[in-house]
């Protein structure tokens, strides 16, 4: 394939690490280590320009391991780390991470927090101030229930670049579009909000075809246009039995099904470079 790919969303983990709480044995296709040699094997034959390595554990030990790993991995161009944003020492921790050469952003795991408006709490504000001061981006791991609060958050912090992971995790398993559709469109009106076309296969039920994702992909691109970036969500996509190449092929199918004019180099590389502040080759 001649298309260059800068993957905006992939993971590494070690299941025997003390901080690794997920995936457990209930996720048999994911319950093993996934490390750089695995990614290299998975992307053989793909013009992989680099990746953004995203945290998967809400633990400082995982963040420190990812940053140390990234320092030796040429193809990891940036890291989206985790930090506890609501603690008294959060600004100092954020400042330290902001000085790490490959740390490009932070991701609180909002999907696991019962309070859908947690991100608007006063306890989080000092850490967000520090993120803005140190040029860090915010990856929003959200479900549809979070989208209204995320819009309020984005308006409150217009200088903070925000990207919605996995298109906000719409309920594709049941073919539901609303209220996700309107809430995502409202977020797209805010210039500091971007969106990842990633993770949609694992929002489907087993046995569903990727073609059923067409209305979701079409809506994301219609709303965010050049602020849309492709991500593999590897190795999580393996939960659906898909390979890296499968999701790449499916995305091209979904995009081509409704828009022959999509700027593919922008979708698959340029947008992620701009959002994460990466140099062009």
Short mmCIF file of C-alpha atoms in Angstrom, two decimals:
data_model
loop_
_atom_site.label_atom_id
_atom_site.label_comp_id
_atom_site.label_asym_id
_atom_site.label_seq_id
_atom_site.Cartn_x
_atom_site.Cartn_y
_atom_site.Cartn_z
CA UNK A 1 0.00 0.00 0.00
CA UNK A 2 1.43 3.40 -1.06
CA UNK A 3 -0.41 5.44 1.57
CA UNK A 4 1.78 6.74 4.40
CA UNK A 5 0.23 6.22 7.82
CA UNK A 6 0.86 8.10 11.03
CA UNK A 7 -1.16 6.12 13.54
CA UNK A 8 -2.71 8.56 16.03
CA UNK A 9 -3.71 5.87 18.53
CA UNK A 10 -1.96 2.62 19.51
CA UNK A 11 -1.02 0.89 22.75
CA UNK A 12 1.68 -1.22 24.36
CA UNK A 13 1.24 -3.14 27.60
CA UNK A 14 2.73 -5.93 29.73
CA UNK A 15 0.10 -8.09 31.41
CA UNK A 16 2.44 -9.15 34.22
CA UNK A 17 3.27 -5.57 35.22
CA UNK A 18 1.83 -4.74 38.65
CA UNK A 19 0.05 -1.66 37.27
CA UNK A 20 -1.67 -3.55 34.44
CA UNK A 21 -5.31 -3.96 35.50
CA UNK A 22 -6.62 -4.50 31.96
CA UNK A 23 -6.87 -6.54 29.78
CA UNK A 24 -7.49 -9.53 31.99
CA UNK A 25 -8.26 -13.14 31.09
CA UNK A 26 -11.81 -12.16 30.10
CA UNK A 27 -10.24 -10.64 26.97
CA UNK A 28 -8.39 -13.68 25.60
CA UNK A 29 -7.29 -12.09 22.31
CA UNK A 30 -5.70 -9.21 24.20
CA UNK A 31 -4.41 -10.91 27.33
CA UNK A 32 -0.73 -11.02 26.50
CA UNK A 33 2.12 -8.57 26.13
CA UNK A 34 2.05 -6.24 23.14
CA UNK A 35 5.39 -4.57 22.50
CA UNK A 36 7.27 -2.86 19.65
CA UNK A 37 8.31 -6.09 17.88
CA UNK A 38 4.63 -7.10 17.76
CA UNK A 39 3.69 -3.80 16.14
CA UNK A 40 6.52 -4.15 13.63
CA UNK A 41 5.26 -7.60 12.64
CA UNK A 42 1.64 -6.43 12.49
CA UNK A 43 2.45 -3.50 10.19
CA UNK A 44 4.76 -5.31 7.78
CA UNK A 45 3.97 -4.06 4.30
CA UNK A 46 2.38 -0.83 5.58
CA UNK A 47 4.15 2.51 5.16
CA UNK A 48 4.05 3.38 8.85
CA UNK A 49 5.50 6.85 9.32
CA UNK A 50 5.19 6.58 13.08
CA UNK A 51 2.71 6.28 15.92
CA UNK A 52 1.24 8.06 18.89
CA UNK A 53 1.54 5.72 21.88
CA UNK A 54 -1.47 6.12 24.17
CA UNK A 55 -1.73 5.05 27.80
CA UNK A 56 -3.95 2.15 28.77
CA UNK A 57 -3.51 2.09 32.57
CA UNK A 58 -4.43 4.86 35.04
CA UNK A 59 -1.11 4.59 36.84
CA UNK A 60 2.03 6.74 37.01
CA UNK A 61 4.17 3.62 36.70
CA UNK A 62 2.66 2.89 33.30
CA UNK A 63 3.26 6.46 32.17
CA UNK A 64 6.92 6.30 33.22
CA UNK A 65 7.38 2.96 31.44
CA UNK A 66 5.78 4.24 28.23
CA UNK A 67 8.00 7.33 28.17
CA UNK A 68 11.13 5.25 28.76
CA UNK A 69 10.08 2.85 26.02
CA UNK A 70 9.30 5.68 23.60
CA UNK A 71 12.73 7.20 24.16
CA UNK A 72 14.31 4.18 22.46
CA UNK A 73 11.65 3.59 19.79
CA UNK A 74 12.15 5.56 16.61
CA UNK A 75 8.63 4.95 15.31
CA UNK A 76 6.95 6.23 18.47
CA UNK A 77 6.74 9.92 17.67
CA UNK A 78 4.74 10.94 20.71
CA UNK A 79 3.16 9.66 23.91
CA UNK A 80 -0.24 10.43 25.40
CA UNK A 81 0.31 9.76 29.08
CA UNK A 82 -1.84 9.51 32.19
CA UNK A 83 -1.75 11.64 35.31
CA UNK A 84 -4.13 12.02 38.23
CA UNK A 85 -5.53 15.46 37.40
CA UNK A 86 -7.51 16.05 40.59
CA UNK A 87 -4.76 15.75 43.20
CA UNK A 88 -2.90 18.53 45.00
CA UNK A 89 0.37 17.68 43.28
CA UNK A 90 -1.15 17.37 39.81
CA UNK A 91 0.28 20.66 38.45
CA UNK A 92 3.80 19.60 39.41
CA UNK A 93 3.36 16.19 37.81
CA UNK A 94 1.92 17.75 34.66
CA UNK A 95 4.85 20.16 34.49
CA UNK A 96 7.30 17.27 34.79
CA UNK A 97 5.57 15.36 32.02
CA UNK A 98 5.49 18.48 29.88
CA UNK A 99 9.28 18.53 29.95
CA UNK A 100 9.52 14.99 28.57
CA UNK A 101 10.59 15.28 24.90
CA UNK A 102 8.02 12.83 23.53
CA UNK A 103 5.11 13.55 25.88
CA UNK A 104 2.48 15.26 23.71
CA UNK A 105 -0.65 14.96 25.80
CA UNK A 106 -2.55 13.48 28.71
CA UNK A 107 -5.57 11.21 28.87
CA UNK A 108 -7.68 10.80 31.99
CA UNK A 109 -9.79 7.69 31.57
CA UNK A 110 -13.13 9.49 31.64
CA UNK A 111 -15.09 6.45 30.43
CA UNK A 112 -14.36 4.75 33.76
CA UNK A 113 -15.54 7.69 35.90
CA UNK A 114 -19.19 7.51 36.91
CA UNK A 115 -19.59 11.29 37.14
CA UNK A 116 -20.06 12.41 33.51
CA UNK A 117 -19.19 16.00 34.51
CA UNK A 118 -16.04 15.18 36.51
CA UNK A 119 -13.91 17.05 34.00
CA UNK A 120 -15.71 20.29 34.95
CA UNK A 121 -14.86 19.99 38.66
CA UNK A 122 -12.82 22.70 40.37
CA UNK A 123 -10.30 20.07 41.51
CA UNK A 124 -9.19 19.47 37.92
CA UNK A 125 -8.70 23.12 36.91
CA UNK A 126 -5.13 23.60 38.23
CA UNK A 127 -3.91 20.58 36.25
CA UNK A 128 -5.57 21.85 33.07
CA UNK A 129 -3.95 25.24 33.60
CA UNK A 130 -0.60 23.43 33.79
CA UNK A 131 -1.39 21.46 30.63
CA UNK A 132 -2.02 24.66 28.70
CA UNK A 133 1.13 26.27 30.12
CA UNK A 134 3.27 23.32 29.01
CA UNK A 135 1.71 22.87 25.58
CA UNK A 136 0.08 19.49 26.25
CA UNK A 137 -2.97 18.18 24.41
CA UNK A 138 -6.01 16.48 25.93
CA UNK A 139 -7.18 13.09 24.66
CA UNK A 140 -10.84 12.62 25.61
CA UNK A 141 -11.64 8.96 26.23
CA UNK A 142 -15.38 9.46 26.44
CA UNK A 143 -18.72 7.81 25.86
CA UNK A 144 -21.77 9.60 24.43
CA UNK A 145 -22.89 10.54 27.96
CA UNK A 146 -19.81 12.75 28.33
CA UNK A 147 -20.20 14.80 25.15
CA UNK A 148 -22.28 17.71 26.53
CA UNK A 149 -19.87 18.15 29.45
CA UNK A 150 -16.92 17.89 27.07
CA UNK A 151 -18.36 20.76 25.03
CA UNK A 152 -18.58 22.90 28.17
CA UNK A 153 -15.02 21.91 29.04
CA UNK A 154 -13.75 22.82 25.55
CA UNK A 155 -15.42 26.23 25.73
CA UNK A 156 -13.93 26.81 29.18
CA UNK A 157 -10.40 26.02 27.92
CA UNK A 158 -10.19 27.37 24.34
CA UNK A 159 -6.37 27.27 24.35
CA UNK A 160 -6.35 23.52 25.11
CA UNK A 161 -6.24 21.28 22.02
CA UNK A 162 -8.69 18.40 22.55
CA UNK A 163 -9.17 15.26 20.50
CA UNK A 164 -12.13 12.92 20.93
CA UNK A 165 -10.93 9.32 21.00
CA UNK A 166 -12.84 6.69 19.01
CA UNK A 167 -15.39 9.25 17.76
CA UNK A 168 -16.90 9.37 21.23
CA UNK A 169 -17.74 5.64 21.25
CA UNK A 170 -21.19 5.69 19.63
CA UNK A 171 -23.49 2.73 20.26
CA UNK A 172 -22.78 1.08 16.92
CA UNK A 173 -23.75 -2.35 18.26
CA UNK A 174 -27.38 -1.21 18.32
CA UNK A 175 -27.14 1.12 15.34
CA UNK A 176 -27.93 4.12 17.55
CA UNK A 177 -27.06 7.56 16.19
CA UNK A 178 -28.87 9.90 18.57
CA UNK A 179 -28.11 11.88 20.68
CA UNK A 180 -24.46 11.13 19.77
CA UNK A 181 -24.96 12.66 16.31
CA UNK A 182 -26.07 16.12 17.48
CA UNK A 183 -23.70 16.24 20.44
CA UNK A 184 -20.70 15.42 18.24
CA UNK A 185 -21.75 18.06 15.71
CA UNK A 186 -21.93 20.64 18.51
CA UNK A 187 -18.39 19.79 19.58
CA UNK A 188 -17.16 20.15 16.01
CA UNK A 189 -18.20 23.82 16.10
CA UNK A 190 -15.42 24.47 18.61
CA UNK A 191 -12.10 25.07 16.82
CA UNK A 192 -9.95 23.47 19.54
CA UNK A 193 -11.74 20.10 19.25
CA UNK A 194 -10.55 17.37 16.87
CA UNK A 195 -11.69 13.75 16.43
CA UNK A 196 -10.11 10.34 15.94
CA UNK A 197 -11.58 7.93 13.42
CA UNK A 198 -10.60 4.94 15.51
CA UNK A 199 -12.03 2.29 17.79
CA UNK A 200 -15.35 1.94 15.96
CA UNK A 201 -15.08 -1.79 15.26
CA UNK A 202 -14.97 -2.57 18.97
CA UNK A 203 -18.18 -0.56 19.42
CA UNK A 204 -19.93 -3.14 17.25
CA UNK A 205 -21.32 -6.52 18.31
CA UNK A 206 -19.55 -9.73 17.30
CA UNK A 207 -20.40 -10.69 13.75
CA UNK A 208 -21.41 -7.22 12.58
CA UNK A 209 -19.80 -6.04 9.36
CA UNK A 210 -17.62 -2.95 9.08
CA UNK A 211 -19.94 -1.63 6.36
CA UNK A 212 -22.50 -0.87 9.10
CA UNK A 213 -20.14 1.82 10.39
CA UNK A 214 -20.66 3.98 7.29
CA UNK A 215 -23.08 6.48 8.91
CA UNK A 216 -20.74 6.98 11.86
CA UNK A 217 -17.64 7.53 9.74
CA UNK A 218 -19.56 9.81 7.38
CA UNK A 219 -20.79 11.93 10.27
CA UNK A 220 -17.34 12.27 11.81
CA UNK A 221 -15.79 13.45 8.54
CA UNK A 222 -18.72 15.73 7.72
CA UNK A 223 -18.39 17.40 11.12
CA UNK A 224 -14.64 17.57 11.62
CA UNK A 225 -13.25 17.41 8.08
CA UNK A 226 -9.50 18.22 8.22
CA UNK A 227 -9.59 17.93 12.03
CA UNK A 228 -10.16 14.17 11.70
CA UNK A 229 -7.23 11.79 12.20
CA UNK A 230 -7.00 8.04 11.68
CA UNK A 231 -6.04 5.70 14.51
CA UNK A 232 -5.74 1.94 14.63
CA UNK A 233 -6.51 1.38 18.32
CA UNK A 234 -4.16 -1.58 17.95
CA UNK A 235 -4.04 -4.04 19.62
CA UNK A 236 -7.55 -3.47 21.06
CA UNK A 237 -9.02 -3.99 17.57
CA UNK A 238 -7.87 -7.60 17.81
CA UNK A 239 -10.79 -8.15 20.20
CA UNK A 240 -13.00 -8.22 17.09
CA UNK A 241 -10.65 -10.62 15.35
CA UNK A 242 -9.35 -7.82 13.12
CA UNK A 243 -5.78 -7.17 12.10
CA UNK A 244 -4.15 -3.78 11.68
CA UNK A 245 -4.43 -4.11 7.91
CA UNK A 246 -8.13 -5.03 8.22
CA UNK A 247 -9.04 -1.73 9.92
CA UNK A 248 -6.88 0.23 7.49
CA UNK A 249 -8.67 -1.43 4.58
CA UNK A 250 -12.08 -0.97 6.20
CA UNK A 251 -11.44 2.73 6.78
CA UNK A 252 -10.54 3.24 3.14
CA UNK A 253 -13.71 1.40 2.19
CA UNK A 254 -15.84 3.54 4.54
CA UNK A 255 -14.31 6.80 3.34
CA UNK A 256 -14.56 5.86 -0.32
CA UNK A 257 -18.19 4.82 0.07
CA UNK A 258 -19.39 8.38 0.59
CA UNK A 259 -16.61 10.80 -0.33
CA UNK A 260 -14.15 10.36 -3.15
CA UNK A 261 -12.65 13.79 -2.38
CA UNK A 262 -11.38 13.05 1.14
CA UNK A 263 -7.80 14.23 1.59
CA UNK A 264 -6.33 10.85 2.50
CA UNK A 265 -2.80 12.12 3.32
CA UNK A 266 -4.40 14.60 5.73
CA UNK A 267 -6.61 11.95 7.34
CA UNK A 268 -3.89 9.33 7.67
CA UNK A 269 -0.91 11.55 8.53
CA UNK A 270 -1.20 15.32 8.31
CA UNK A 271 -3.91 15.88 10.90
CA UNK A 272 -2.10 13.90 13.59
CA UNK A 273 1.14 15.73 12.84
CA UNK A 274 -0.56 19.09 13.24
CA UNK A 275 -2.56 18.23 16.35
CA UNK A 276 0.33 16.64 18.23
CA UNK A 277 2.87 19.24 17.07
CA UNK A 278 5.12 16.81 15.22
CA UNK A 279 7.70 17.82 12.66
CA UNK A 280 7.03 17.01 9.03
CA UNK A 281 9.52 14.62 7.45
#
